[in-house]
Amino acid sequence: MKDLENKELLNQEEVTEVVEVEEAKALAAIDLNKEKARDKRAKIVGAILSYTFLTICAFFAFLPFYWMVISSLKPEYEYRRSVPTFFPHEFYFKNYAAVLSQTDTGSSGSFLQIIVNTLVVGLVSTSIGLVVIVITSYALARMEFKGKNLLFTLMLATMMIPGEMFTLTNYLTVSKWGWNDTFTVLILPFLVSIYYIYLLRNNFKQIPNSLYQAAKVDGLSDAGYLVKVMVPLTAPTLISVTLLKFIATWNSYIWPRLVNTQSWQLITNWVTRGFPDRGAKLYNGLYGTTMALTTLRMAAVCMVSLPLFILFIAFRKYIMHGVSKSGTKG
Amino acid sequence: MATSIKANNKKKKKVSLNFLFALPYAVVFFTFVVLLIIISIGLSFFYYDTINIPHFVGLDNYVSLFTRDSDFLQYALPNTIKYALIVGLCGYLLSFIMAWVLAQLTHRIRTILAVILYSPSLTSAVMMTVVWRVLFSGDTRGYLNSLLINWGFISTPIQFLQGPGFIFGIMIFVGLWSSMSVGFLAMLSGILNINKELYEAAYIEGMKSRFQEIFYITIPSMKPQMLFGAVMSIVGTFNSAGLATTLSGSTPPPQYAGWLIVDHMNDYGFARYEMGYASAISVVLLLIVGIFYLVAKKLFTEKD
């Protein structure tokens, strides 16, 4: 029975086996063998059904990514054939090199500049945001001050408000303050999300009060307790908040496009632009220098999505753990 | 007496320190959230073109929105509700079903499949429209057209990205494709965290089938995650914008196909600079989302 506790490792079949045996005992079933055979058949049918269902879904989920990758590896003339090929005849890695070497320093910004923009905005907003999120969650979880309940209720209420509602008024505000074409305009308005505070506050609340008393006895201040006890204990959630926040910056599109000119925009804005064969490097002028080449754009999309997948796969445990706490009542 | 003053002082100091902890967030929150909502609601009663001083027009914005704005009444409103009901509801049910089926599998396979199923919502919708446009392209180079021609279903390519019916259909397909988001992850871990003894106990009590198991044990034990998933899909679908325009490559898309409330709002706000009117649209959207939220909350709130 103690195996049951180790549920992650335990084969599902064995669980059901145990359940079956217990059930049989409890009911004192007369024809144990017959029932078992029937259950087994039902189980096999169920397994076949669920695997088929999931395989089909996973296939559809994966398909666009396959198209994306193979299109990015074809030369443009192969892509432009009237009958598309479903596997590249020729692997053309020059697409990637061409995208990376788009170095025109004019108004549109080079790849290097855009990636620097994105990293600066992502890292600064993630780190400042994280500090603000941690201390606010701590205040809301542990401390007593005037207006605490009002603040928390207001926060929960605004969790439901469509973010699009803010773009309008945010736009008016930042234009009035002359923040266009700065990093500030990309960092500040969306610095903290209520969702993350809610998540972390619930996490903090689950830490037993006795730890706090013990820390007080040891002479730790509130700030010391927060840094030395609570932050390490909630590390998985903090990691997942960091990742989700960084991914959000990586994916942001509408806001940067609205408030900043091209060389101040971020990576997702960059991939939606056209990528022509600059300086006729790839096809000797076969395609004009202003004609956007789809294969190049696909290569750009591939490169921009890759870090997201790596981050998610590397830290999936923390993200899963982080979101599982999100629903718990506050 | 002296001690009480001292204690009082200490308490006061404590209160101010605590307030200091919450201050940075409170400032950002009030400037960029509460104030903005108040401004939005206030602005919806004004006419404001971003250059001249706004002047008060009372309920005029709302009245024209519901009486004269045929693009809103004929396209934006019904499209948004249709889109949210189909993609939100089906995506939500699909998330639950997938999470449930995944929870029955062994750890390794579950992780691999969960990563694959979640991956569509990792990349942004805008980024993926680049790919969708290639898939559904209206010439024979489009992969879907080419397949259909090869298999003999059609003889000439279909203009998927220009036909109003097709655009909305593709939007729904794309929406469902990326609907396995954090709500799905929350539900999956919700199901995995249910105490297995509950199931055993219920079978002893006379529970017979897996269906009963879902309705009597699984869903009641993970109400918070169900609510979280519902909130995420409501907000996600009502917030969608720009899909139809990026798919068709024109603003507005042909015959306003797939034109959503947020598209309408952005159109008035950033193309026509009628900020008051755009604010009124956003307030209406807020009310619609609020209603759906109350329904979801009623369904999944624990009674205690």
mmCIF file of C-alpha atoms in Angstrom, chain A residues 126-284:
data_model
loop_
_atom_site.group_PDB
_atom_site.id
_atom_site.type_symbol
_atom_site.label_atom_id
_atom_site.label_comp_id
_atom_site.label_asym_id
_atom_site.label_seq_id
_atom_site.Cartn_x
_atom_site.Cartn_y
_atom_site.Cartn_z
ATOM 1 C CA THR A 126 11.165 40.454 -15.083
ATOM 2 C CA SER A 127 13.617 41.328 -12.317
ATOM 3 C CA ILE A 128 11.921 44.526 -11.123
ATOM 4 C CA GLY A 129 8.548 42.868 -11.511
ATOM 5 C CA LEU A 130 9.675 39.883 -9.468
ATOM 6 C CA VAL A 131 10.848 42.056 -6.559
ATOM 7 C CA VAL A 132 7.579 43.989 -6.559
ATOM 8 C CA ILE A 133 5.565 40.788 -6.811
ATOM 9 C CA VAL A 134 7.433 39.156 -3.908
ATOM 10 C CA ILE A 135 7.109 42.035 -1.474
ATOM 11 C CA THR A 136 3.487 42.720 -2.390
ATOM 12 C CA SER A 137 2.526 39.091 -2.024
ATOM 13 C CA TYR A 138 4.289 39.038 1.320
ATOM 14 C CA ALA A 139 2.424 42.112 2.478
ATOM 15 C CA LEU A 140 -0.876 40.632 1.379
ATOM 16 C CA ALA A 141 -0.205 37.207 2.825
ATOM 17 C CA ARG A 142 1.368 38.014 6.177
ATOM 18 C CA MET A 143 0.948 41.614 7.157
ATOM 19 C CA GLU A 144 -1.853 43.731 8.496
ATOM 20 C CA PHE A 145 -2.312 47.257 7.242
ATOM 21 C CA LYS A 146 -5.116 49.626 6.495
ATOM 22 C CA GLY A 147 -6.896 48.969 3.246
ATOM 23 C CA LYS A 148 -5.398 45.515 2.798
ATOM 24 C CA ASN A 149 -8.690 43.814 2.170
ATOM 25 C CA LEU A 150 -9.855 46.575 -0.111
ATOM 26 C CA LEU A 151 -6.636 46.311 -2.130
ATOM 27 C CA PHE A 152 -6.935 42.564 -2.421
ATOM 28 C CA THR A 153 -10.600 42.613 -3.409
ATOM 29 C CA LEU A 154 -9.915 45.267 -6.025
ATOM 30 C CA MET A 155 -7.041 43.188 -7.375
ATOM 31 C CA LEU A 156 -9.147 40.081 -7.712
ATOM 32 C CA ALA A 157 -11.890 42.041 -9.416
ATOM 33 C CA THR A 158 -9.481 43.484 -11.948
ATOM 34 C CA MET A 159 -8.122 40.039 -12.785
ATOM 35 C CA MET A 160 -11.202 39.618 -14.948
ATOM 36 C CA ILE A 161 -10.825 42.838 -16.876
ATOM 37 C CA PRO A 162 -9.747 42.351 -20.456
ATOM 38 C CA GLY A 163 -6.194 43.625 -20.829
ATOM 39 C CA GLU A 164 -7.209 45.286 -24.071
ATOM 40 C CA MET A 165 -9.175 47.799 -22.062
ATOM 41 C CA PHE A 166 -5.910 49.155 -20.737
ATOM 42 C CA THR A 167 -4.144 49.635 -24.054
ATOM 43 C CA LEU A 168 -6.422 52.514 -24.939
ATOM 44 C CA THR A 169 -5.954 54.586 -21.808
ATOM 45 C CA ASN A 170 -2.344 53.486 -21.358
ATOM 46 C CA TYR A 171 -1.684 54.735 -24.847
ATOM 47 C CA LEU A 172 -3.196 58.130 -24.055
ATOM 48 C CA THR A 173 -1.198 58.401 -20.827
ATOM 49 C CA VAL A 174 2.203 57.447 -22.192
ATOM 50 C CA SER A 175 1.835 59.605 -25.289
ATOM 51 C CA LYS A 176 0.998 62.553 -23.083
ATOM 52 C CA TRP A 177 4.097 61.901 -20.998
ATOM 53 C CA GLY A 178 6.244 61.617 -24.118
ATOM 54 C CA TRP A 179 7.384 58.090 -23.396
ATOM 55 C CA ASN A 180 7.269 56.892 -26.967
ATOM 56 C CA ASP A 181 10.441 55.192 -28.202
ATOM 57 C CA THR A 182 11.822 54.358 -24.791
ATOM 58 C CA PHE A 183 12.259 51.138 -22.879
ATOM 59 C CA THR A 184 10.245 52.611 -20.006
ATOM 60 C CA VAL A 185 7.056 52.524 -22.030
ATOM 61 C CA LEU A 186 7.562 48.804 -22.649
ATOM 62 C CA ILE A 187 8.536 47.992 -19.067
ATOM 63 C CA LEU A 188 6.416 50.024 -16.694
ATOM 64 C CA PRO A 189 2.736 49.731 -17.686
ATOM 65 C CA PHE A 190 2.729 45.935 -17.593
ATOM 66 C CA LEU A 191 5.283 45.517 -14.846
ATOM 67 C CA VAL A 192 3.204 43.410 -12.515
ATOM 68 C CA SER A 193 0.345 41.116 -13.255
ATOM 69 C CA ILE A 194 -2.306 40.539 -10.642
ATOM 70 C CA TYR A 195 -2.311 36.891 -11.562
ATOM 71 C CA TYR A 196 1.278 36.380 -10.369
ATOM 72 C CA ILE A 197 0.664 38.189 -7.093
ATOM 73 C CA TYR A 198 -2.414 36.104 -6.483
ATOM 74 C CA LEU A 199 -0.385 32.974 -7.216
ATOM 75 C CA LEU A 200 2.462 33.853 -4.900
ATOM 76 C CA ARG A 201 0.268 35.155 -2.118
ATOM 77 C CA ASN A 202 -1.549 31.820 -1.987
ATOM 78 C CA ASN A 203 1.805 30.083 -1.920
ATOM 79 C CA PHE A 204 3.025 32.242 0.939
ATOM 80 C CA LYS A 205 -0.166 31.602 2.866
ATOM 81 C CA GLN A 206 0.480 27.879 2.825
ATOM 82 C CA ILE A 207 3.701 28.297 4.799
ATOM 83 C CA PRO A 208 2.885 27.507 8.439
ATOM 84 C CA ASN A 209 2.796 30.361 10.908
ATOM 85 C CA SER A 210 5.028 28.441 13.311
ATOM 86 C CA LEU A 211 7.981 29.078 11.008
ATOM 87 C CA TYR A 212 7.386 32.799 11.362
ATOM 88 C CA GLN A 213 7.285 32.564 15.150
ATOM 89 C CA ALA A 214 10.491 30.531 15.126
ATOM 90 C CA ALA A 215 12.201 33.087 12.911
ATOM 91 C CA LYS A 216 11.078 35.873 15.251
ATOM 92 C CA VAL A 217 12.549 34.015 18.193
ATOM 93 C CA ASP A 218 15.808 33.726 16.276
ATOM 94 C CA GLY A 219 15.755 37.475 15.835
ATOM 95 C CA LEU A 220 14.964 37.670 12.123
ATOM 96 C CA SER A 221 13.224 40.806 10.895
ATOM 97 C CA ASP A 222 10.278 40.642 8.517
ATOM 98 C CA ALA A 223 12.517 41.349 5.564
ATOM 99 C CA GLY A 224 15.028 38.755 6.739
ATOM 100 C CA TYR A 225 12.274 36.191 7.156
ATOM 101 C CA LEU A 226 11.016 36.922 3.671
ATOM 102 C CA VAL A 227 14.442 36.575 2.057
ATOM 103 C CA LYS A 228 15.828 33.696 4.110
ATOM 104 C CA VAL A 229 12.751 31.550 4.644
ATOM 105 C CA MET A 230 9.850 32.337 2.348
ATOM 106 C CA VAL A 231 11.680 32.923 -0.915
ATOM 107 C CA PRO A 232 13.608 29.624 -0.788
ATOM 108 C CA LEU A 233 10.452 27.745 0.174
ATOM 109 C CA THR A 234 8.498 29.081 -2.792
ATOM 110 C CA ALA A 235 11.357 28.834 -5.296
ATOM 111 C CA PRO A 236 9.401 26.665 -7.799
ATOM 112 C CA THR A 237 6.616 29.221 -8.032
ATOM 113 C CA LEU A 238 9.101 32.070 -8.339
ATOM 114 C CA ILE A 239 10.892 30.264 -11.149
ATOM 115 C CA SER A 240 7.649 29.694 -13.001
ATOM 116 C CA VAL A 241 6.574 33.330 -12.527
ATOM 117 C CA THR A 242 9.952 34.450 -13.889
ATOM 118 C CA LEU A 243 9.577 32.244 -16.936
ATOM 119 C CA LEU A 244 5.982 33.148 -17.671
ATOM 120 C CA LYS A 245 6.811 36.823 -17.365
ATOM 121 C CA PHE A 246 9.799 36.544 -19.659
ATOM 122 C CA ILE A 247 7.789 34.549 -22.206
ATOM 123 C CA ALA A 248 5.097 37.232 -22.091
ATOM 124 C CA THR A 249 7.658 39.900 -23.016
ATOM 125 C CA TRP A 250 8.994 37.697 -25.774
ATOM 126 C CA ASN A 251 5.493 37.295 -27.215
ATOM 127 C CA SER A 252 4.256 40.861 -26.791
ATOM 128 C CA TYR A 253 3.222 42.373 -30.068
ATOM 129 C CA ILE A 254 0.381 44.880 -30.010
ATOM 130 C CA TRP A 255 1.708 47.230 -27.353
ATOM 131 C CA PRO A 256 5.267 47.671 -28.723
ATOM 132 C CA ARG A 257 3.871 48.177 -32.197
ATOM 133 C CA LEU A 258 1.500 50.827 -30.940
ATOM 134 C CA VAL A 259 3.869 52.960 -28.919
ATOM 135 C CA ASN A 260 7.297 52.511 -30.508
ATOM 136 C CA THR A 261 8.809 52.890 -33.955
ATOM 137 C CA GLN A 262 10.385 49.865 -35.590
ATOM 138 C CA SER A 263 13.894 50.049 -34.177
ATOM 139 C CA TRP A 264 12.436 50.222 -30.649
ATOM 140 C CA GLN A 265 10.118 47.254 -31.054
ATOM 141 C CA LEU A 266 10.513 43.695 -29.876
ATOM 142 C CA ILE A 267 11.225 40.307 -31.394
ATOM 143 C CA THR A 268 7.664 39.296 -32.302
ATOM 144 C CA ASN A 269 7.194 42.558 -34.188
ATOM 145 C CA TRP A 270 10.390 41.812 -36.000
ATOM 146 C CA VAL A 271 9.339 38.385 -37.296
ATOM 147 C CA THR A 272 6.141 39.741 -38.813
ATOM 148 C CA ARG A 273 8.135 42.014 -41.098
ATOM 149 C CA GLY A 274 9.155 41.056 -44.632
ATOM 150 C CA PHE A 275 12.539 39.520 -45.199
ATOM 151 C CA PRO A 276 13.745 40.207 -48.740
ATOM 152 C CA ASP A 277 16.919 38.844 -50.309
ATOM 153 C CA ARG A 278 19.056 41.852 -49.377
ATOM 154 C CA GLY A 279 21.960 42.576 -51.642
ATOM 155 C CA ALA A 280 20.956 39.582 -53.818
ATOM 156 C CA LYS A 281 23.098 37.337 -51.655
ATOM 157 C CA LEU A 282 21.007 34.193 -51.904
ATOM 158 C CA TYR A 283 19.479 33.977 -55.354
ATOM 159 C CA ASN A 284 21.551 36.404 -57.448
#
